[in-house]
Structure formats: C-alpha cells, structure tokens
Amino acid sequence: MKNKGSTLCNFSFFSLQKPPDTLSWLNQIIQLSNFRISSPLPNFSQTGKFFSLVTGAMIRIFKVKEKQKEDAENSIGGVPVKKQSAGELRLQKDITELNLPNSCNITFPNGKDDLMNFEISIKPDEGDGKFLFSFQVPSIYPHDAPRVKCKTKIFHPNIDLEGNVCLNVLREDWKPVLNINTIIYGLYHLFTEPNCEDPLNHEAADMLRDQPNVFEANVRRALEGGYIGDEYFEACT
C-alpha cells in the first residue's frame, strides 16, 4: 500500500552530489542524515539499494577514521611505535621500581627498545668476583619466570659450568606477584649463602659440604683464572 507524502527515510538520495574527494562524499551522506524529506523515494527497489549504499558508505567511513586514528596513535614524528604487550608493560614497571644493591647494575645490550633482554652484573660484598647474568623475559611474563643464565664461568654449587642457575624463584616457587627485584636478590643470596643441598654442580656441592677449605681455595683459583681439575676458568675479578 502506497503511503503518499510520508517520510520514508532521513536521507535525500537525489540531493547527493558526489564531490571529487570520495571521503568528503561519504561524509556528506552522514550529514544529510540529519534532515528529513517530505516525499517518498520512487520505489521499494531503489529504497533497498539506497540503504545498502548508505550502510556500505558508513562502514567505509568508520574504517577510514579508525585507520587514521591508529596511524596517529602509533606514530611520533612519523616513526612507527610498536605496541607494548602486557608482559612488556609489566616488565617496564618492574624495571622502573628496581631497588638494586650498590654492587648490582642493569644493562640493555640490545638497547632500551628491547626490554625483554637485559643483563645484571653482581659484585658480592665479600670477595673480588664480578658475575654477569642474562635475563630473557617471556612474552607471557609474569605468568612465567624469566630465563636466567650466568655468563661468567664460575665454580659454584648452584650454577653449573654451562651457566644454568638453580634458584627456587625461577622454578617451582615462581608466582606472578614476584618481580625482577626478587630474582636479583635471590641471585645475590647465592653468593652469600650457597646451597649444597640443591646443587647443579655436584662436585662443588660435595666439596663445600665435606671440604670447605678446599672449596674456598678452588673458588679463589677460579676467580683469579686457572684450572680446577681439567676445567679452565677465566679471571673474573
């Protein structure tokens, strides 16, 4: 049934004039939506096509606007900025809040754009050695603990000759509420109180437990550079 003189929509299809700029023409459709017409569109077929055109135009406008917004947010001075993951944001907070002992330092070998890989140097208060640890932080941090290795070859019950570290907070005792500071203090604690009950280097652990004087002499030899058995250690003082 025809409804003469009634308003069928908020657009005047025949009043649209396409300007050279496609985006301006699409915006014109939105602006025209604020006006009402006093005559119906010619027929139902044209009405359906028109609404399909308007819907497609609005979707295209939305996509263009979103792309423009994304480009603006992700660039500073024309240089694209990589979005940080949740793990990177949490790690950035941990690093900002670090409370390191005076004998510890943090460095970023790949530059500060790569927060997920850094190094910590530890120089215990007792002794002359300086030890370097690498941290590889997983993308799902803090749900998984960082992977930590000792880059300095050392004769120690809880650090093997390949640099693997036996520390409870890096294994079964890790929880997302812990942070980088916790790990660094745990590493520092290994030098003040090595644990021969949970060893990676069983030779060093047995020596510490049964022959502490021999263990101390071997540690000094390793720090100054020399052989322990067939294994050579470079000086790290």
PDB file of C-alpha atoms in Angstrom:
ATOM      1  CA  MET A   1       0.000   0.000   0.000  1.00  0.00           C
ATOM      2  CA  LYS A   2       1.363   3.368  -1.058  1.00  0.00           C
ATOM      3  CA  ASN A   3       1.906   5.956   1.652  1.00  0.00           C
ATOM      4  CA  LYS A   4       1.838   9.274  -0.243  1.00  0.00           C
ATOM      5  CA  GLY A   5       3.606  12.255   1.232  1.00  0.00           C
ATOM      6  CA  SER A   6       5.053  10.255   4.118  1.00  0.00           C
ATOM      7  CA  THR A   7       8.703  10.325   5.169  1.00  0.00           C
ATOM      8  CA  LEU A   8      10.420   7.056   4.260  1.00  0.00           C
ATOM      9  CA  CYS A   9      13.912   7.916   5.499  1.00  0.00           C
ATOM     10  CA  ASN A  10      16.190  10.636   6.755  1.00  0.00           C
ATOM     11  CA  PHE A  11      18.175  10.899   3.505  1.00  0.00           C
ATOM     12  CA  SER A  12      17.549  12.732   0.247  1.00  0.00           C
ATOM     13  CA  PHE A  13      19.113  10.366  -2.261  1.00  0.00           C
ATOM     14  CA  PHE A  14      18.620  12.725  -5.163  1.00  0.00           C
ATOM     15  CA  SER A  15      20.184  15.704  -3.370  1.00  0.00           C
ATOM     16  CA  LEU A  16      23.578  13.966  -3.138  1.00  0.00           C
ATOM     17  CA  GLN A  17      26.214  15.363  -5.444  1.00  0.00           C
ATOM     18  CA  LYS A  18      29.474  13.469  -5.440  1.00  0.00           C
ATOM     19  CA  PRO A  19      32.453  15.822  -4.963  1.00  0.00           C
ATOM     20  CA  PRO A  20      35.957  14.912  -6.216  1.00  0.00           C
ATOM     21  CA  ASP A  21      37.016  13.743  -2.736  1.00  0.00           C
ATOM     22  CA  THR A  22      35.442  10.335  -2.016  1.00  0.00           C
ATOM     23  CA  LEU A  23      35.801  10.733   1.740  1.00  0.00           C
ATOM     24  CA  SER A  24      34.002  14.093   1.602  1.00  0.00           C
ATOM     25  CA  TRP A  25      31.178  12.470  -0.359  1.00  0.00           C
ATOM     26  CA  LEU A  26      30.871   9.718   2.235  1.00  0.00           C
ATOM     27  CA  ASN A  27      30.790  12.297   4.995  1.00  0.00           C
ATOM     28  CA  GLN A  28      28.054  14.141   3.067  1.00  0.00           C
ATOM     29  CA  ILE A  29      25.807  11.095   3.457  1.00  0.00           C
ATOM     30  CA  ILE A  30      26.207  11.259   7.224  1.00  0.00           C
ATOM     31  CA  GLN A  31      25.489  14.995   7.258  1.00  0.00           C
ATOM     32  CA  LEU A  32      22.372  14.544   5.147  1.00  0.00           C
ATOM     33  CA  SER A  33      21.089  12.020   7.662  1.00  0.00           C
ATOM     34  CA  ASN A  34      20.190  14.964   9.907  1.00  0.00           C
ATOM     35  CA  PHE A  35      17.471  16.151   7.505  1.00  0.00           C
ATOM     36  CA  ARG A  36      14.054  14.727   6.664  1.00  0.00           C
ATOM     37  CA  ILE A  37      12.404  14.712   3.267  1.00  0.00           C
ATOM     38  CA  SER A  38       8.744  15.330   2.509  1.00  0.00           C
ATOM     39  CA  SER A  39       8.392  12.973  -0.428  1.00  0.00           C
ATOM     40  CA  PRO A  40       8.917   9.232  -0.655  1.00  0.00           C
ATOM     41  CA  LEU A  41      11.662   7.554  -2.633  1.00  0.00           C
ATOM     42  CA  PRO A  42      10.494   6.404  -6.085  1.00  0.00           C
ATOM     43  CA  ASN A  43      10.028   2.700  -5.290  1.00  0.00           C
ATOM     44  CA  PHE A  44      10.937  -0.029  -2.872  1.00  0.00           C
ATOM     45  CA  SER A  45      13.685  -1.423  -5.110  1.00  0.00           C
ATOM     46  CA  GLN A  46      15.512   1.906  -5.166  1.00  0.00           C
ATOM     47  CA  THR A  47      14.997   2.288  -1.413  1.00  0.00           C
ATOM     48  CA  GLY A  48      16.696  -1.059  -0.721  1.00  0.00           C
ATOM     49  CA  LYS A  49      19.601  -0.216  -2.973  1.00  0.00           C
ATOM     50  CA  PHE A  50      19.924   3.173  -1.346  1.00  0.00           C
ATOM     51  CA  PHE A  51      20.024   1.807   2.195  1.00  0.00           C
ATOM     52  CA  SER A  52      22.615  -0.738   1.074  1.00  0.00           C
ATOM     53  CA  LEU A  53      24.697   2.118  -0.340  1.00  0.00           C
ATOM     54  CA  VAL A  54      24.391   4.139   2.876  1.00  0.00           C
ATOM     55  CA  THR A  55      25.330   1.158   5.063  1.00  0.00           C
ATOM     56  CA  GLY A  56      28.397   0.411   2.961  1.00  0.00           C
ATOM     57  CA  ALA A  57      29.392   4.066   2.968  1.00  0.00           C
ATOM     58  CA  MET A  58      29.128   4.325   6.748  1.00  0.00           C
ATOM     59  CA  ILE A  59      31.232   1.185   7.215  1.00  0.00           C
ATOM     60  CA  ARG A  60      33.875   2.587   4.901  1.00  0.00           C
ATOM     61  CA  ILE A  61      33.905   5.902   6.781  1.00  0.00           C
ATOM     62  CA  PHE A  62      34.292   4.050  10.081  1.00  0.00           C
ATOM     63  CA  LYS A  63      37.226   2.001   8.750  1.00  0.00           C
ATOM     64  CA  VAL A  64      38.947   5.071   7.310  1.00  0.00           C
ATOM     65  CA  LYS A  65      38.522   7.004  10.571  1.00  0.00           C
ATOM     66  CA  GLU A  66      39.801   4.052  12.641  1.00  0.00           C
ATOM     67  CA  LYS A  67      42.853   3.715  10.387  1.00  0.00           C
ATOM     68  CA  GLN A  68      43.572   7.432  10.670  1.00  0.00           C
ATOM     69  CA  LYS A  69      43.249   7.230  14.460  1.00  0.00           C
ATOM     70  CA  GLU A  70      45.521   4.174  14.650  1.00  0.00           C
ATOM     71  CA  ASP A  71      48.149   5.813  12.442  1.00  0.00           C
ATOM     72  CA  ALA A  72      48.081   8.932  14.613  1.00  0.00           C
ATOM     73  CA  GLU A  73      48.420   6.959  17.852  1.00  0.00           C
ATOM     74  CA  ASN A  74      51.191   4.707  16.562  1.00  0.00           C
ATOM     75  CA  SER A  75      53.485   7.356  15.174  1.00  0.00           C
ATOM     76  CA  ILE A  76      55.572  10.047  16.779  1.00  0.00           C
ATOM     77  CA  GLY A  77      57.335  12.330  14.332  1.00  0.00           C
ATOM     78  CA  GLY A  78      56.495   9.931  11.527  1.00  0.00           C
ATOM     79  CA  VAL A  79      58.270   6.953  13.166  1.00  0.00           C
ATOM     80  CA  PRO A  80      56.023   3.916  13.866  1.00  0.00           C
ATOM     81  CA  VAL A  81      55.869   2.876  17.520  1.00  0.00           C
ATOM     82  CA  LYS A  82      55.494  -0.790  18.377  1.00  0.00           C
ATOM     83  CA  LYS A  83      52.624  -1.539  20.724  1.00  0.00           C
ATOM     84  CA  GLN A  84      53.774  -2.982  24.026  1.00  0.00           C
ATOM     85  CA  SER A  85      52.457  -6.340  25.157  1.00  0.00           C
ATOM     86  CA  ALA A  86      51.079  -6.896  28.658  1.00  0.00           C
ATOM     87  CA  GLY A  87      54.352  -8.628  29.548  1.00  0.00           C
ATOM     88  CA  GLU A  88      56.419  -5.643  28.364  1.00  0.00           C
ATOM     89  CA  LEU A  89      54.250  -3.202  30.320  1.00  0.00           C
ATOM     90  CA  ARG A  90      54.630  -5.250  33.492  1.00  0.00           C
ATOM     91  CA  LEU A  91      58.390  -5.598  32.954  1.00  0.00           C
ATOM     92  CA  GLN A  92      58.717  -1.854  32.390  1.00  0.00           C
ATOM     93  CA  LYS A  93      57.015  -1.303  35.750  1.00  0.00           C
ATOM     94  CA  ASP A  94      59.366  -3.801  37.436  1.00  0.00           C
ATOM     95  CA  ILE A  95      62.459  -2.121  35.991  1.00  0.00           C
ATOM     96  CA  THR A  96      61.220   1.341  36.994  1.00  0.00           C
ATOM     97  CA  GLU A  97      60.746   0.110  40.565  1.00  0.00           C
ATOM     98  CA  LEU A  98      64.083  -1.725  40.829  1.00  0.00           C
ATOM     99  CA  ASN A  99      65.835  -1.270  44.153  1.00  0.00           C
ATOM    100  CA  LEU A 100      69.249  -2.751  43.425  1.00  0.00           C
ATOM    101  CA  PRO A 101      72.135  -3.108  45.870  1.00  0.00           C
ATOM    102  CA  ASN A 102      75.051  -0.804  45.120  1.00  0.00           C
ATOM    103  CA  SER A 103      77.001  -3.823  43.878  1.00  0.00           C
ATOM    104  CA  CYS A 104      74.433  -4.624  41.125  1.00  0.00           C
ATOM    105  CA  ASN A 105      73.921  -2.960  37.752  1.00  0.00           C
ATOM    106  CA  ILE A 106      71.486  -3.436  34.879  1.00  0.00           C
ATOM    107  CA  THR A 107      72.353  -3.006  31.198  1.00  0.00           C
ATOM    108  CA  PHE A 108      70.452  -3.485  27.923  1.00  0.00           C
ATOM    109  CA  PRO A 109      72.820  -4.994  25.319  1.00  0.00           C
ATOM    110  CA  ASN A 110      70.268  -4.543  22.514  1.00  0.00           C
ATOM    111  CA  GLY A 111      69.279  -1.041  23.589  1.00  0.00           C
ATOM    112  CA  LYS A 112      66.346   0.031  25.736  1.00  0.00           C
ATOM    113  CA  ASP A 113      63.901  -0.670  22.917  1.00  0.00           C
ATOM    114  CA  ASP A 114      64.384  -4.334  23.803  1.00  0.00           C
ATOM    115  CA  LEU A 115      63.324  -4.512  27.439  1.00  0.00           C
ATOM    116  CA  MET A 116      62.783  -8.267  27.320  1.00  0.00           C
ATOM    117  CA  ASN A 117      66.518  -8.989  27.135  1.00  0.00           C
ATOM    118  CA  PHE A 118      68.874  -7.434  29.648  1.00  0.00           C
ATOM    119  CA  GLU A 119      71.886  -8.232  31.825  1.00  0.00           C
ATOM    120  CA  ILE A 120      72.546  -7.893  35.530  1.00  0.00           C
ATOM    121  CA  SER A 121      76.068  -7.706  36.935  1.00  0.00           C
ATOM    122  CA  ILE A 122      76.595  -8.689  40.559  1.00  0.00           C
ATOM    123  CA  LYS A 123      79.700  -7.963  42.613  1.00  0.00           C
ATOM    124  CA  PRO A 124      79.226  -9.565  46.054  1.00  0.00           C
ATOM    125  CA  ASP A 125      80.353  -7.552  49.073  1.00  0.00           C
ATOM    126  CA  GLU A 126      82.578 -10.433  50.126  1.00  0.00           C
ATOM    127  CA  GLY A 127      85.130 -11.493  47.526  1.00  0.00           C
ATOM    128  CA  ASP A 128      86.560  -9.954  44.390  1.00  0.00           C
ATOM    129  CA  GLY A 129      84.482 -11.554  41.671  1.00  0.00           C
ATOM    130  CA  LYS A 130      82.073  -9.856  39.302  1.00  0.00           C
ATOM    131  CA  PHE A 131      79.394 -12.038  37.698  1.00  0.00           C
ATOM    132  CA  LEU A 132      77.168 -11.342  34.712  1.00  0.00           C
ATOM    133  CA  PHE A 133      73.672 -12.805  34.320  1.00  0.00           C
ATOM    134  CA  SER A 134      71.486 -12.632  31.211  1.00  0.00           C
ATOM    135  CA  PHE A 135      67.698 -12.333  31.511  1.00  0.00           C
ATOM    136  CA  GLN A 136      65.329 -13.435  28.756  1.00  0.00           C
ATOM    137  CA  VAL A 137      61.788 -12.459  29.693  1.00  0.00           C
ATOM    138  CA  PRO A 138      58.919 -14.403  28.049  1.00  0.00           C
ATOM    139  CA  SER A 139      56.036 -12.594  26.362  1.00  0.00           C
ATOM    140  CA  ILE A 140      53.609 -14.061  28.937  1.00  0.00           C
ATOM    141  CA  TYR A 141      55.570 -12.603  31.866  1.00  0.00           C
ATOM    142  CA  PRO A 142      54.788 -12.532  34.792  1.00  0.00           C
ATOM    143  CA  HIS A 143      52.891 -15.802  34.386  1.00  0.00           C
ATOM    144  CA  ASP A 144      56.200 -17.484  33.520  1.00  0.00           C
ATOM    145  CA  ALA A 145      59.509 -16.616  35.146  1.00  0.00           C
ATOM    146  CA  PRO A 146      62.372 -15.124  33.113  1.00  0.00           C
ATOM    147  CA  ARG A 147      65.087 -17.433  31.815  1.00  0.00           C
ATOM    148  CA  VAL A 148      68.297 -16.557  33.631  1.00  0.00           C
ATOM    149  CA  LYS A 149      71.813 -17.745  32.803  1.00  0.00           C
ATOM    150  CA  CYS A 150      75.195 -16.909  34.289  1.00  0.00           C
ATOM    151  CA  LYS A 151      77.521 -15.691  31.519  1.00  0.00           C
ATOM    152  CA  THR A 152      80.538 -15.813  33.823  1.00  0.00           C
ATOM    153  CA  LYS A 153      82.051 -19.274  34.260  1.00  0.00           C
ATOM    154  CA  ILE A 154      82.074 -19.979  37.971  1.00  0.00           C
ATOM    155  CA  PHE A 155      82.767 -22.812  40.413  1.00  0.00           C
ATOM    156  CA  HIS A 156      79.529 -22.801  42.420  1.00  0.00           C
ATOM    157  CA  PRO A 157      77.190 -25.499  43.793  1.00  0.00           C
ATOM    158  CA  ASN A 158      74.054 -23.837  42.357  1.00  0.00           C
ATOM    159  CA  ILE A 159      75.432 -22.736  38.970  1.00  0.00           C
ATOM    160  CA  ASP A 160      76.734 -25.319  36.520  1.00  0.00           C
ATOM    161  CA  LEU A 161      79.559 -24.836  34.028  1.00  0.00           C
ATOM    162  CA  GLU A 162      77.045 -24.027  31.228  1.00  0.00           C
ATOM    163  CA  GLY A 163      75.624 -21.131  33.244  1.00  0.00           C
ATOM    164  CA  ASN A 164      72.327 -22.730  34.299  1.00  0.00           C
ATOM    165  CA  VAL A 165      71.111 -21.403  37.628  1.00  0.00           C
ATOM    166  CA  CYS A 166      69.375 -23.358  40.375  1.00  0.00           C
ATOM    167  CA  LEU A 167      67.164 -20.851  42.190  1.00  0.00           C
ATOM    168  CA  ASN A 168      63.766 -21.690  43.643  1.00  0.00           C
ATOM    169  CA  VAL A 169      62.056 -18.456  42.490  1.00  0.00           C
ATOM    170  CA  LEU A 170      62.997 -19.308  38.907  1.00  0.00           C
ATOM    171  CA  ARG A 171      61.307 -22.679  39.207  1.00  0.00           C
ATOM    172  CA  GLU A 172      58.611 -24.080  41.486  1.00  0.00           C
ATOM    173  CA  ASP A 173      58.359 -21.036  43.769  1.00  0.00           C
ATOM    174  CA  TRP A 174      57.742 -18.521  40.996  1.00  0.00           C
ATOM    175  CA  LYS A 175      54.434 -16.613  41.246  1.00  0.00           C
ATOM    176  CA  PRO A 176      53.118 -13.713  39.132  1.00  0.00           C
ATOM    177  CA  VAL A 177      53.230 -11.422  42.190  1.00  0.00           C
ATOM    178  CA  LEU A 178      57.038 -11.760  42.254  1.00  0.00           C
ATOM    179  CA  ASN A 179      59.207  -9.481  40.147  1.00  0.00           C
ATOM    180  CA  ILE A 180      62.685  -8.881  38.745  1.00  0.00           C
ATOM    181  CA  ASN A 181      63.853  -7.422  42.039  1.00  0.00           C
ATOM    182  CA  THR A 182      63.012 -10.719  43.762  1.00  0.00           C
ATOM    183  CA  ILE A 183      65.154 -12.676  41.307  1.00  0.00           C
ATOM    184  CA  ILE A 184      68.143 -10.335  41.601  1.00  0.00           C
ATOM    185  CA  TYR A 185      68.141 -10.585  45.389  1.00  0.00           C
ATOM    186  CA  GLY A 186      67.827 -14.353  45.059  1.00  0.00           C
ATOM    187  CA  LEU A 187      70.913 -14.429  42.829  1.00  0.00           C
ATOM    188  CA  TYR A 188      72.776 -12.189  45.235  1.00  0.00           C
ATOM    189  CA  HIS A 189      71.853 -14.583  48.054  1.00  0.00           C
ATOM    190  CA  LEU A 190      73.513 -17.486  46.179  1.00  0.00           C
ATOM    191  CA  PHE A 191      76.878 -15.793  46.675  1.00  0.00           C
ATOM    192  CA  THR A 192      76.403 -15.108  50.364  1.00  0.00           C
ATOM    193  CA  GLU A 193      74.858 -18.496  51.185  1.00  0.00           C
ATOM    194  CA  PRO A 194      75.432 -21.168  48.512  1.00  0.00           C
ATOM    195  CA  ASN A 195      73.163 -24.190  48.956  1.00  0.00           C
ATOM    196  CA  CYS A 196      74.894 -27.578  48.690  1.00  0.00           C
ATOM    197  CA  GLU A 197      71.572 -29.398  49.330  1.00  0.00           C
ATOM    198  CA  ASP A 198      70.081 -28.460  45.940  1.00  0.00           C
ATOM    199  CA  PRO A 199      73.074 -28.456  43.570  1.00  0.00           C
ATOM    200  CA  LEU A 200      73.631 -28.233  39.841  1.00  0.00           C
ATOM    201  CA  ASN A 201      77.402 -28.627  40.165  1.00  0.00           C
ATOM    202  CA  HIS A 202      77.613 -31.736  42.348  1.00  0.00           C
ATOM    203  CA  GLU A 203      81.418 -31.629  42.566  1.00  0.00           C
ATOM    204  CA  ALA A 204      81.325 -28.124  44.016  1.00  0.00           C
ATOM    205  CA  ALA A 205      78.453 -29.051  46.361  1.00  0.00           C
ATOM    206  CA  ASP A 206      80.241 -32.128  47.725  1.00  0.00           C
ATOM    207  CA  MET A 207      83.431 -30.124  48.201  1.00  0.00           C
ATOM    208  CA  LEU A 208      81.589 -27.316  50.029  1.00  0.00           C
ATOM    209  CA  ARG A 209      79.926 -29.799  52.353  1.00  0.00           C
ATOM    210  CA  ASP A 210      82.871 -32.136  53.019  1.00  0.00           C
ATOM    211  CA  GLN A 211      85.968 -29.990  52.409  1.00  0.00           C
ATOM    212  CA  PRO A 212      85.034 -26.329  52.837  1.00  0.00           C
ATOM    213  CA  ASN A 213      88.676 -25.170  52.920  1.00  0.00           C
ATOM    214  CA  VAL A 214      89.411 -26.916  49.607  1.00  0.00           C
ATOM    215  CA  PHE A 215      86.218 -25.456  48.153  1.00  0.00           C
ATOM    216  CA  GLU A 216      87.270 -21.940  49.165  1.00  0.00           C
ATOM    217  CA  ALA A 217      90.716 -22.410  47.617  1.00  0.00           C
ATOM    218  CA  ASN A 218      89.182 -23.631  44.349  1.00  0.00           C
ATOM    219  CA  VAL A 219      86.767 -20.708  44.223  1.00  0.00           C
ATOM    220  CA  ARG A 220      89.664 -18.299  44.639  1.00  0.00           C
ATOM    221  CA  ARG A 221      91.592 -20.094  41.878  1.00  0.00           C
ATOM    222  CA  ALA A 222      88.580 -19.831  39.532  1.00  0.00           C
ATOM    223  CA  LEU A 223      88.149 -16.112  40.275  1.00  0.00           C
ATOM    224  CA  GLU A 224      91.795 -15.340  39.606  1.00  0.00           C
ATOM    225  CA  GLY A 225      91.898 -17.525  36.500  1.00  0.00           C
ATOM    226  CA  GLY A 226      93.183 -21.079  36.434  1.00  0.00           C
ATOM    227  CA  TYR A 227      92.350 -24.770  36.344  1.00  0.00           C
ATOM    228  CA  ILE A 228      90.201 -26.822  38.675  1.00  0.00           C
ATOM    229  CA  GLY A 229      90.896 -30.346  37.545  1.00  0.00           C
ATOM    230  CA  ASP A 230      90.611 -30.290  33.743  1.00  0.00           C
ATOM    231  CA  GLU A 231      88.327 -27.242  33.680  1.00  0.00           C
ATOM    232  CA  TYR A 232      89.754 -23.806  32.961  1.00  0.00           C
ATOM    233  CA  PHE A 233      88.196 -20.653  34.419  1.00  0.00           C
ATOM    234  CA  GLU A 234      88.943 -17.163  33.152  1.00  0.00           C
ATOM    235  CA  ALA A 235      89.630 -14.469  35.711  1.00  0.00           C
ATOM    236  CA  CYS A 236      86.524 -12.503  36.673  1.00  0.00           C
ATOM    237  CA  THR A 237      87.862 -10.095  39.281  1.00  0.00           C
TER     238      THR A 237
END
